[in-house]
Coordinates of C-alpha atoms in Angstrom, one line a residue:
Chain A
M773 CA -0.1 -0.1 -0.1
S774 CA 2.7 2.5 1.0
S775 CA 4.4 1.8 -2.1
R776 CA 1.3 3.0 -4.1
R777 CA 1.7 6.5 -3.1
S778 CA 0.2 8.2 -6.2
R779 CA -0.8 11.7 -5.8
Q780 CA 0.6 14.1 -3.4
S781 CA -2.7 15.9 -3.3
S782 CA -4.1 13.3 -1.3
G783 CA -1.3 13.0 1.0
S784 CA -2.2 10.6 3.9
P785 CA -5.1 9.1 2.4
S786 CA -2.8 7.2 0.0
I787 CA -3.3 4.0 2.2
K788 CA -7.1 4.5 2.1
D789 CA -7.0 5.2 -1.4
D790 CA -5.4 1.8 -1.9
Q791 CA -8.0 0.2 0.4
I792 CA -10.7 1.7 -1.6
I793 CA -9.3 0.8 -4.7
E794 CA -9.4 -2.8 -3.5
L795 CA -12.9 -2.4 -2.3
V796 CA -13.9 -1.0 -5.6
S797 CA -12.4 -4.0 -7.5
K798 CA -14.3 -6.3 -5.1
L799 CA -17.4 -4.3 -5.8
R800 CA -16.8 -4.7 -9.5
Q801 CA -16.5 -8.4 -9.2
L802 CA -20.1 -8.5 -7.6
V803 CA -21.8 -6.4 -9.8
P804 CA -22.4 -8.5 -12.9
E805 CA -22.7 -5.6 -15.3
I806 CA -19.3 -4.3 -14.7
R807 CA -17.7 -7.6 -14.3
D808 CA -18.8 -8.7 -17.8
R809 CA -17.3 -5.3 -19.2
R810 CA -13.8 -4.4 -19.9
S811 CA -12.9 -4.2 -16.3
D812 CA -9.7 -2.2 -16.6
K813 CA -10.9 1.2 -17.2
V814 CA -14.0 1.4 -15.2
S815 CA -13.8 4.4 -12.9
A816 CA -14.8 4.3 -9.5
S817 CA -17.7 6.5 -9.9
K818 CA -18.9 4.2 -12.6
V819 CA -18.4 1.1 -10.1
L820 CA -20.4 3.2 -7.6
Q821 CA -23.2 4.0 -9.8
E822 CA -23.6 0.5 -11.3
T823 CA -23.5 -0.9 -7.6
C824 CA -26.4 1.6 -6.6
S825 CA -28.4 0.7 -9.5
Y826 CA -27.7 -3.1 -9.0
I827 CA -28.6 -2.7 -5.4
R828 CA -31.8 -1.1 -6.4
N829 CA -32.5 -3.9 -8.6
L830 CA -31.9 -6.6 -6.2
H831 CA -34.3 -4.8 -4.0
R832 CA -36.9 -4.8 -6.5
E833 CA -36.4 -8.5 -7.2
V834 CA -36.5 -9.2 -3.4
D835 CA -39.9 -7.5 -3.3
D836 CA -41.1 -9.2 -6.2
L837 CA -40.1 -12.6 -4.9
S838 CA -41.5 -11.8 -1.6
E839 CA -44.7 -11.0 -3.4
R840 CA -44.8 -14.2 -5.1
L841 CA -43.8 -16.2 -2.2
S842 CA -46.6 -14.7 -0.2
Q843 CA -48.9 -15.5 -3.0
L844 CA -47.8 -19.0 -2.8
L845 CA -48.1 -19.3 0.7
A846 CA -51.7 -18.5 0.3
T847 CA -52.2 -21.3 -2.0
I848 CA -50.6 -24.1 0.2
D849 CA -51.4 -25.4 3.4
A850 CA -50.5 -23.0 6.1
D851 CA -49.1 -25.8 8.2
S852 CA -47.0 -27.3 5.8
A853 CA -43.4 -27.2 5.5
E854 CA -43.4 -25.2 2.3
A855 CA -45.4 -22.7 4.1
A856 CA -42.6 -22.5 6.7
I857 CA -40.1 -22.3 4.1
I858 CA -42.0 -19.5 2.3
R859 CA -42.5 -17.6 5.3
S860 CA -38.9 -17.8 6.3
L861 CA -38.0 -16.6 2.8
I862 CA -40.3 -13.8 2.9
M863 CA -39.2 -12.7 6.4
Q864 CA -35.7 -12.3 5.4
Chain B
M86 CA -5.4 75.4 -27.7
E87 CA -6.5 72.4 -29.7
L88 CA -6.6 72.1 -33.3
L89 CA -10.0 70.8 -34.4
W90 CA -11.2 69.9 -37.8
Q91 CA -14.4 71.2 -38.2
N92 CA -16.2 71.3 -41.5
G93 CA -13.2 70.2 -43.0
Q94 CA -11.0 72.8 -41.5
V95 CA -8.9 72.9 -38.9
V96 CA -10.3 75.1 -36.2
M97 CA -8.5 76.0 -33.2
Q98 CA -10.3 75.3 -30.1
S99 CA -9.6 75.5 -26.6
Q100 CA -10.0 72.4 -24.8
T101 CA -12.5 73.8 -22.4
Q102 CA -14.9 74.2 -25.3
R103 CA -15.9 70.7 -25.8
S104 CA -17.4 68.5 -23.2
G105 CA -15.4 65.8 -21.7
H106 CA -14.9 63.5 -24.2
K107 CA -15.2 65.5 -27.0
K108 CA -12.3 67.3 -26.0
S109 CA -10.3 64.4 -25.6
K110 CA -11.1 63.6 -29.3
Y111 CA -10.0 67.0 -30.5
D112 CA -7.1 66.6 -28.4
A113 CA -6.4 63.4 -30.1
V114 CA -6.8 65.0 -33.3
I115 CA -4.1 67.3 -32.8
P116 CA -0.9 65.7 -32.5
E117 CA 0.6 68.7 -30.9
H118 CA -1.8 68.8 -28.2
T119 CA -1.7 65.8 -26.0
R120 CA -4.5 66.2 -23.7
P121 CA -3.9 64.9 -20.2
P122 CA -5.7 62.1 -19.2
A123 CA -7.2 64.1 -16.3
A124 CA -9.0 66.2 -18.6
Q125 CA -10.8 63.5 -19.9
P126 CA -14.0 63.2 -18.0
P127 CA -14.8 59.5 -18.2
P128 CA -12.8 57.2 -16.5
V129 CA -10.0 55.9 -18.5
N130 CA -10.2 52.5 -17.3
Q131 CA -13.6 51.7 -17.9
P132 CA -14.6 48.4 -19.2
Q133 CA -14.8 47.6 -22.8
N134 CA -18.1 49.3 -23.2
P135 CA -16.5 52.6 -22.2
Q136 CA -14.0 52.2 -24.8
L137 CA -16.2 51.9 -27.3
F138 CA -18.1 55.0 -26.1
M139 CA -14.9 56.8 -26.3
Q140 CA -14.7 55.8 -29.7
E141 CA -18.1 57.1 -30.2
D142 CA -17.1 60.3 -28.8
E143 CA -14.2 60.5 -31.0
M144 CA -16.4 59.5 -33.8
A145 CA -18.8 62.3 -33.1
A146 CA -16.1 64.6 -33.0
W147 CA -14.7 63.4 -36.2
L148 CA -18.2 63.5 -37.5
Q149 CA -18.8 67.1 -36.8
C150 CA -15.6 67.6 -38.8
P151 CA -16.2 67.6 -42.2
L152 CA -15.5 64.3 -43.4
G153 CA -14.7 64.4 -46.8
D154 CA -13.1 61.5 -48.5
D155 CA -10.1 63.0 -48.0
D156 CA -10.3 64.8 -44.9
P157 CA -11.7 62.1 -42.8
F158 CA -9.0 59.9 -44.0
C159 CA -6.3 62.2 -43.3
A160 CA -8.1 63.3 -40.2
E161 CA -8.1 59.7 -39.1
L162 CA -4.5 59.5 -39.7
L163 CA -3.9 62.5 -37.8
Y164 CA -6.2 61.4 -35.3
T165 CA -4.7 58.2 -35.0
D166 CA -1.3 59.6 -34.6
S167 CA -2.5 62.1 -32.1
R168 CA -4.6 59.7 -30.4
N169 CA -1.9 57.3 -30.0
A170 CA 0.1 60.0 -28.4
Q171 CA -2.9 60.8 -26.3
S172 CA -4.1 57.5 -25.7
N173 CA -0.9 56.5 -24.4
N174 CA -1.8 58.6 -21.5
T175 CA -5.0 56.7 -20.9
A176 CA -4.4 53.1 -20.8
A177 CA -8.1 52.3 -20.8
N178 CA -8.6 54.1 -24.0
L179 CA -9.6 51.9 -26.7
P180 CA -8.9 52.5 -30.3
P181 CA -12.1 53.5 -31.6
I182 CA -11.6 51.3 -34.5
S183 CA -9.2 48.7 -33.4
P184 CA -9.5 45.1 -34.5
P185 CA -8.0 42.8 -32.3
P186 CA -4.5 43.3 -31.4
P187 CA -3.4 43.1 -34.9
R188 CA -4.4 46.6 -35.4
L189 CA -5.8 49.5 -33.5
P190 CA -6.5 52.2 -35.7
I191 CA -6.9 54.7 -33.3
H192 CA -7.0 55.1 -29.4
P193 CA -9.7 57.5 -28.7
P194 CA -9.1 59.5 -25.7
P195 CA -11.0 58.2 -22.7
P196 CA -14.1 59.9 -23.6
A197 CA -17.2 59.3 -21.5
P198 CA -18.9 56.0 -22.1
R199 CA -20.8 57.0 -25.1
R200 CA -22.6 54.9 -27.5
T201 CA -20.7 53.0 -29.8
E202 CA -21.6 54.7 -32.6
L203 CA -19.0 57.4 -32.5
P204 CA -16.3 55.0 -33.4
N205 CA -18.2 53.8 -36.3
F206 CA -18.1 57.4 -37.5
L207 CA -14.4 57.1 -37.5
H208 CA -14.4 54.1 -39.3
F209 CA -16.9 55.5 -41.4
S210 CA -14.7 58.3 -42.4
R211 CA -12.2 55.7 -43.3
M212 CA -14.9 53.8 -44.8
T213 CA -15.6 56.5 -47.4
N214 CA -12.6 54.9 -48.7
N215 CA -13.4 51.5 -48.0
N216 CA -16.6 49.5 -47.8
N217 CA -19.1 50.9 -45.4
N218 CA -20.0 47.5 -44.0
K219 CA -16.5 46.8 -43.3
S220 CA -15.9 49.9 -41.5
R221 CA -18.9 49.0 -39.4
Y222 CA -17.3 45.9 -38.2
E223 CA -14.3 47.5 -37.7
S224 CA -15.3 50.1 -35.7
E225 CA -17.1 47.5 -33.5
A226 CA -13.9 45.4 -33.2
V227 CA -12.0 48.6 -32.3
G228 CA -14.0 49.3 -29.4
P229 CA -13.9 46.2 -27.5
S230 CA -10.5 45.1 -28.5
G231 CA -8.9 48.3 -27.2
S232 CA -9.1 47.2 -23.7
K233 CA -6.4 44.8 -23.5
S234 CA -3.2 46.3 -24.4
V235 CA -3.4 49.8 -25.2
D236 CA 0.2 50.2 -26.1
S237 CA 0.1 47.6 -28.6
R238 CA -2.9 49.2 -30.0
F239 CA -1.3 52.3 -30.2
D240 CA 1.4 51.0 -32.1
A241 CA -0.8 49.2 -34.5
S242 CA -3.2 52.2 -34.7
S243 CA -0.8 54.2 -36.8
N244 CA -0.9 51.2 -39.1
N245 CA -4.4 50.6 -38.7
A246 CA -5.4 54.2 -39.6
S247 CA -4.3 53.5 -43.0
G248 CA -5.4 50.2 -43.2
G249 CA -8.5 50.6 -41.2
G250 CA -10.7 49.5 -43.8
R251 CA -8.6 46.3 -44.4
G252 CA -8.8 45.2 -40.8
L253 CA -12.5 45.3 -40.7
A254 CA -12.7 41.7 -42.0
A255 CA -10.8 40.6 -38.9
T256 CA -13.1 42.4 -36.7
R257 CA -16.1 41.8 -38.6
T258 CA -17.4 39.1 -36.3
M259 CA -16.9 41.4 -33.5
S260 CA -19.9 43.6 -32.5
F261 CA -21.9 43.8 -35.6
G262 CA -24.5 45.8 -34.2
A263 CA -22.3 48.5 -33.0
A264 CA -20.5 48.5 -36.4
A265 CA -23.6 48.8 -38.2
S266 CA -24.8 51.4 -36.3
A267 CA -21.7 53.2 -36.4
G268 CA -21.5 52.7 -40.0
K269 CA -24.8 54.2 -40.3
D270 CA -24.1 56.9 -38.3
A271 CA -21.0 57.5 -40.2
V272 CA -23.0 57.6 -43.3
T273 CA -25.4 60.0 -41.9
C274 CA -22.6 62.1 -40.7
E275 CA -20.8 62.0 -43.9
T276 CA -24.0 63.3 -45.6
S277 CA -24.6 65.7 -43.1
L278 CA -21.3 66.9 -42.4
T279 CA -21.7 70.2 -44.0
S280 CA -24.9 70.6 -42.0
S281 CA -23.5 69.3 -38.9
T282 CA -20.6 71.8 -38.6
G283 CA -22.6 73.5 -35.9
D284 CA -22.7 70.3 -34.0
S285 CA -19.3 70.3 -33.4
S286 CA -19.9 71.5 -30.1
A287 CA -19.8 68.1 -28.9
S288 CA -22.4 67.7 -26.4
G289 CA -22.2 64.8 -24.0
S290 CA -24.4 62.7 -26.0
L291 CA -23.1 61.3 -29.3
S292 CA -26.5 60.3 -30.2
A293 CA -27.6 63.7 -30.2
E294 CA -25.0 64.7 -32.6
Q295 CA -25.5 61.7 -34.5
M296 CA -29.1 62.2 -34.5
S297 CA -28.7 65.8 -35.8
I298 CA -26.4 64.7 -38.2
Q299 CA -28.5 61.9 -39.4
K300 CA -31.6 63.6 -39.7
P301 CA -30.9 65.7 -42.5
P302 CA -29.5 63.0 -44.6
P303 CA -32.0 60.3 -45.4
P304 CA -30.3 57.4 -43.7
P305 CA -32.1 54.4 -44.3
L306 CA -31.5 53.6 -40.9
P307 CA -33.8 54.9 -38.5
V308 CA -32.8 56.2 -35.1
E309 CA -34.5 53.1 -33.6
D310 CA -32.1 51.0 -35.6
R311 CA -29.3 52.8 -34.5
K312 CA -30.5 52.3 -30.9
R313 CA -31.3 48.9 -31.4
K314 CA -27.8 48.4 -33.0
E315 CA -26.4 50.2 -30.1
R316 CA -27.9 47.7 -27.8
V317 CA -26.7 45.1 -30.0
A318 CA -23.6 46.7 -30.2
D319 CA -23.4 46.7 -26.7
D320 CA -24.1 43.2 -26.5
A321 CA -21.7 42.6 -29.2
E322 CA -19.3 44.7 -27.3
C323 CA -19.6 42.4 -24.3
Q324 CA -19.0 39.5 -26.7
S325 CA -16.4 41.4 -28.3
E326 CA -15.0 42.4 -25.3
D327 CA -14.9 38.8 -24.3
V328 CA -13.1 38.0 -27.4
E329 CA -10.7 40.8 -26.6
F330 CA -10.1 39.4 -23.2
E331 CA -9.6 36.1 -25.0
S332 CA -7.3 37.5 -27.1
G333 CA -5.7 39.5 -24.5
S334 CA -5.4 36.3 -22.6
G335 CA -4.0 34.7 -25.6
K336 CA -1.7 37.5 -26.1
K337 CA -0.6 37.0 -22.6
Q338 CA 0.1 33.5 -23.4
T339 CA 2.0 34.3 -26.4
R340 CA 3.8 36.6 -24.6
G341 CA 5.8 33.8 -23.4
S342 CA 4.0 33.3 -20.2
S343 CA 4.5 29.6 -20.3
S344 CA 4.1 29.9 -16.5
T345 CA 0.6 31.0 -17.4
K346 CA -0.1 28.2 -19.4
R347 CA 1.2 25.8 -17.0
S348 CA -0.6 27.2 -14.1
R349 CA -3.7 27.1 -16.1
A350 CA -3.2 23.6 -16.8
A351 CA -2.8 22.9 -13.3
E352 CA -5.8 24.8 -12.4
V353 CA -7.7 22.8 -15.1
H354 CA -6.5 19.7 -13.7
N355 CA -7.3 20.5 -10.2
L356 CA -10.8 21.5 -11.4
S357 CA -11.3 18.2 -13.1
E358 CA -10.0 16.3 -10.3
R359 CA -12.2 18.1 -7.9
R360 CA -15.1 17.4 -10.2
R361 CA -14.2 13.8 -10.4
R362 CA -14.1 13.5 -6.6
D363 CA -17.3 15.2 -6.1
R364 CA -18.9 12.9 -8.4
I365 CA -17.6 9.9 -6.5
N366 CA -18.6 11.3 -3.1
E367 CA -22.1 11.9 -4.4
K368 CA -22.3 8.3 -5.5
M369 CA -20.9 7.2 -2.2
R370 CA -23.6 9.1 -0.3
S371 CA -26.4 7.5 -2.6
L372 CA -24.9 4.2 -2.1
Q373 CA -24.8 4.7 1.7
E374 CA -28.5 5.6 1.5
L375 CA -29.1 2.2 -0.3
I376 CA -27.6 0.3 2.4
P377 CA -29.8 -0.2 5.5
R378 CA -28.3 0.6 8.9
C379 CA -25.3 1.9 7.6
N380 CA -23.9 4.4 10.0
K381 CA -20.4 4.6 8.7
S382 CA -18.9 7.8 7.4
D383 CA -15.7 6.4 6.3
K384 CA -15.3 5.5 2.9
A385 CA -13.4 2.2 3.2
S386 CA -15.8 0.8 5.8
M387 CA -18.6 2.0 3.9
L388 CA -17.5 0.1 0.9
D389 CA -16.9 -2.8 3.0
E390 CA -20.3 -2.8 4.3
A391 CA -21.8 -2.2 0.8
I392 CA -19.9 -5.4 -0.5
E393 CA -21.4 -7.5 2.2
Y394 CA -24.7 -6.1 1.8
L395 CA -24.5 -6.7 -1.9
K396 CA -23.5 -10.4 -1.2
S397 CA -26.2 -10.9 1.1
L398 CA -28.7 -9.4 -1.0
Q399 CA -27.5 -11.6 -3.9
L400 CA -27.8 -14.6 -1.7
Q401 CA -31.4 -13.7 -0.4
V402 CA -32.5 -13.1 -4.1
Q403 CA -31.2 -16.4 -5.0
M404 CA -32.9 -18.1 -2.0
M405 CA -36.1 -16.6 -2.7
S406 CA -36.0 -17.5 -6.2
M407 CA -35.3 -20.9 -5.5
G408 CA -37.9 -20.9 -2.8
C409 CA -40.3 -19.7 -5.4
G410 CA -39.4 -22.4 -7.5
M411 CA -39.4 -25.1 -5.0
V412 CA -42.3 -24.5 -3.0
P413 CA -44.9 -25.6 -5.7
M414 CA -43.1 -28.8 -5.4
M415 CA -43.7 -31.0 -2.8
F416 CA -41.0 -32.1 -0.8
P417 CA -40.5 -35.4 -2.3
G418 CA -40.0 -33.6 -5.6
V419 CA -37.8 -31.2 -4.1
Q420 CA -35.5 -33.7 -2.9
Q421 CA -34.5 -34.4 -6.3
Y422 CA -34.2 -31.0 -7.3
M423 CA -32.5 -29.6 -4.4
P424 CA -29.3 -31.3 -4.7
M425 CA -28.7 -30.2 -8.1
G426 CA -29.3 -26.5 -7.3
M427 CA -28.3 -26.2 -4.0
G428 CA -25.2 -28.1 -3.8
M429 CA -23.5 -25.4 -5.8
G430 CA -24.8 -22.5 -4.3
M431 CA -22.1 -20.7 -2.6
G432 CA -24.9 -18.8 -0.8
M433 CA -26.1 -21.9 0.3
G434 CA -23.0 -23.0 1.7
M435 CA -22.8 -19.6 3.4
G436 CA -26.2 -20.2 4.7
M437 CA -25.1 -23.5 6.0
G438 CA -22.2 -22.0 7.5
M439 CA -24.3 -19.6 9.3
E440 CA -26.4 -22.0 10.9
M441 CA -23.5 -23.8 11.9
G442 CA -22.0 -20.9 13.3
M443 CA -25.2 -19.7 14.8
G444 CA -26.1 -22.4 16.0
M445 CA -25.3 -23.4 18.3
S446 CA -22.5 -24.2 20.3
R447 CA -22.0 -27.3 18.5
P448 CA -18.7 -28.6 17.7
M449 CA -19.5 -28.0 14.2
M450 CA -16.7 -26.0 13.8
P451 CA -15.3 -27.2 10.5
F452 CA -18.6 -26.4 8.9
P453 CA -18.9 -22.9 9.8
N454 CA -15.1 -22.4 8.9
V455 CA -15.6 -24.0 5.6
L456 CA -18.9 -22.3 4.8
A457 CA -18.8 -19.1 6.5
G458 CA -15.6 -18.2 5.4
S459 CA -16.7 -17.8 1.9
T460 CA -18.9 -14.9 2.2
M461 CA -20.0 -14.3 5.7
P462 CA -17.2 -13.1 7.8
T463 CA -19.6 -12.6 10.7
A464 CA -21.0 -16.1 10.6
P465 CA -18.8 -17.3 13.3
A466 CA -19.6 -14.3 15.2
T467 CA -23.1 -15.3 15.2
A468 CA -22.8 -18.4 17.2
H469 CA -25.1 -17.3 19.7
M470 CA -27.9 -19.0 21.0
G471 CA -31.3 -17.5 20.9
P472 CA -33.3 -16.0 18.3
R473 CA -31.3 -12.8 18.0
F474 CA -28.0 -13.0 16.4
P475 CA -25.5 -10.4 16.3
L476 CA -25.8 -9.7 12.8
P477 CA -23.9 -7.1 11.1
P478 CA -25.6 -3.7 11.0
F479 CA -27.0 -4.2 7.7
R480 CA -28.3 -7.6 8.2
M481 CA -31.8 -7.8 8.5
Q482 CA -32.3 -8.5 12.2
T483 CA -35.9 -9.6 12.0
M484 CA -36.7 -12.3 14.4
L485 CA -38.6 -15.0 12.7
P486 CA -41.5 -15.2 15.1
N487 CA -43.3 -17.5 12.8
D488 CA -40.9 -20.2 12.2
P489 CA -42.9 -22.8 13.4
S490 CA -40.9 -25.2 11.6
R491 CA -37.9 -23.9 13.3
V492 CA -39.4 -24.5 16.6
Q493 CA -38.4 -27.3 18.9
A494 CA -36.6 -29.3 16.8
T495 CA -37.5 -32.8 18.0
N496 CA -34.9 -33.7 15.9
Q497 CA -31.9 -32.2 15.0
S498 CA -32.8 -31.2 11.4
E499 CA -35.5 -29.2 12.9
H500 CA -33.2 -27.6 15.1
M501 CA -31.1 -26.8 12.2
L502 CA -34.0 -25.4 10.5
N503 CA -34.8 -23.3 13.3
S504 CA -31.5 -21.9 13.8
L505 CA -31.3 -21.4 10.2
G506 CA -34.6 -19.6 10.3
T507 CA -33.6 -17.2 13.2
Q508 CA -30.4 -16.8 11.5
N509 CA -32.4 -15.9 8.6
Q510 CA -32.6 -12.6 9.6
N511 CA -29.5 -12.0 8.0
Q512 CA -30.2 -11.5 4.4
S513 CA -27.5 -13.8 3.1
R514 CA -28.4 -16.3 5.3
V515 CA -31.3 -17.7 3.6
T516 CA -31.0 -20.4 6.0
N517 CA -34.7 -20.7 6.3
F518 CA -34.9 -23.6 3.9
A519 CA -36.8 -26.3 5.0
D520 CA -34.8 -29.1 6.1
P521 CA -35.2 -30.8 2.9
Y522 CA -33.4 -27.9 1.3
Q523 CA -30.9 -27.8 4.0
H524 CA -29.7 -31.1 3.7
Y525 CA -29.8 -31.1 0.2
F526 CA -27.4 -28.1 0.1
T527 CA -24.9 -29.9 1.9
P528 CA -25.9 -33.2 2.5
Q529 CA -23.0 -34.5 4.2
Q530 CA -22.7 -31.4 6.3
M531 CA -26.3 -31.5 7.1
R532 CA -26.3 -35.1 8.2
M533 CA -23.3 -34.3 10.7
Q534 CA -25.0 -31.3 11.8
L535 CA -28.2 -33.0 12.5
Q536 CA -26.4 -35.7 14.2
Q537 CA -24.4 -33.3 16.3
N538 CA -27.3 -31.1 17.1
Q539 CA -28.8 -33.0 19.8
A540 CA -30.1 -30.4 21.7
M541 CA -30.7 -27.2 20.1
P542 CA -31.4 -24.5 22.4
Q543 CA -34.1 -23.0 20.4
P544 CA -36.1 -20.7 22.1
S545 CA -38.4 -20.4 19.3
S546 CA -41.8 -20.9 19.6
S547 CA -43.1 -24.3 20.0
K548 CA -44.6 -25.1 16.8
P549 CA -45.4 -28.4 15.9
S550 CA -42.2 -28.7 14.0
S551 CA -42.6 -32.3 14.6
S552 CA -44.1 -32.8 11.4
M553 CA -41.0 -31.3 9.9
G554 CA -38.7 -33.3 11.8
P555 CA -40.1 -36.6 10.7
E556 CA -40.1 -35.5 7.3
N557 CA -36.8 -34.3 7.3
Q558 CA -35.5 -37.3 8.9
E559 CA -37.3 -39.2 6.4
S560 CA -35.9 -37.1 3.5
H561 CA -32.7 -37.2 4.4
Q562 CA -32.2 -40.6 5.9

């Protein structure tokens, strides 16, 4: 990390910059959109932006799935194992 | 005493006779007389507009003088010379008709800010020899351009005077309006020169003079046009002034101020850097809002949380989608499905690890390590008994009250399920899979777990999970 002292403007945050760079790369790996792109020139802001949108998408998916699961729950026996499963899933 | 050209003749006039800028003009006219800057009423260092005004004044003065084809031209020459001499005193004076640096025909003495028409007149006088349109533009250009470097202008002015008409093209793009108006004025002045002899008494307002001059002749351009043009000219002036500034700055650069270039490049770089940083900070903030229970202000820790949360979210979605697909299937059917899908899911593995960890204080260490280590760093930490687990802040710490299946595990699998369920508060955990699911994920581990979990201290509600138990046992046995 210390070896990667890039800009003087940042000064002490050089270590943090490295950490951040690592984290950004980790994030990049998680977000499929960026992962599939040419991953060398993706800027931090782009990664963050994609992460935000990805998280929003996931939220939406979770909501949709919860909805579906709850609907399914209504259709099955409330005492069944599936109900339990569904409930657990929904309650996450 | 000043020598003034009036009605085509040089008239000796005292300085006091004319109003502020007028006098200056006259002064400029006469080389021998260099009016002190103080005498000039208008502030010498006015913004570009004033310069134009000055030009106007000068123009007015010139206009008053009989502008014959030759006279004006000569007068201009003289004017320019004298003006240069005078303008030297007034730095702010801009040559009435000075195209950008290349040439400044004349530096009108710093007359009061007047309309830009006067300079046009000056141009116009020259125009007589040249294209009228051109002169208009020139006059415009002269006005605004004069601000930057008067000296340079002065030098050029002498040349410009003669080549005033030629320089028009360069300055054509400058304030058209002003030029146009000026040109028109010039025309009118020309025509009315004779009549305007009396107007030499330069009143403060050029327009008045121009008006008077224009009236007699039938200028196609009405006064309103001129005014309009003035306004336009003013705008153009501003624009041209900007151009002037730019040119001036350019000149500054060309003058060998490499340091300026460097500093400017550094500024640009800093600005872009700052903009980039702002953008990133903004995105970080929005990301922070998305992450539930994120109270970190530090970038690195926030990114850490974001990563974890993202993983858990992915896992949750995966689980739920699987649950959606699975639920319609009865357990028996599920059994066949689960192994396929679950076995590979890292999330599942994680979930398992979670349960292990949380679970209980079972000696299932190996499992948690194996499973938890993959994604849930906090898995081991959640090895607490009880419904609540010290989940990471962003985990969903929701008890699973209705985890009937989790309750009382008459058999270990149930316990597992319960523990998983309670654990499930963590998004990533998704350990709420029914037993069938669970042990399908990691059959071996599940079995081992079940066997190990003899007594799961599950404080969960006592739901008849026995039904699950037998099933589980059956299924995985």
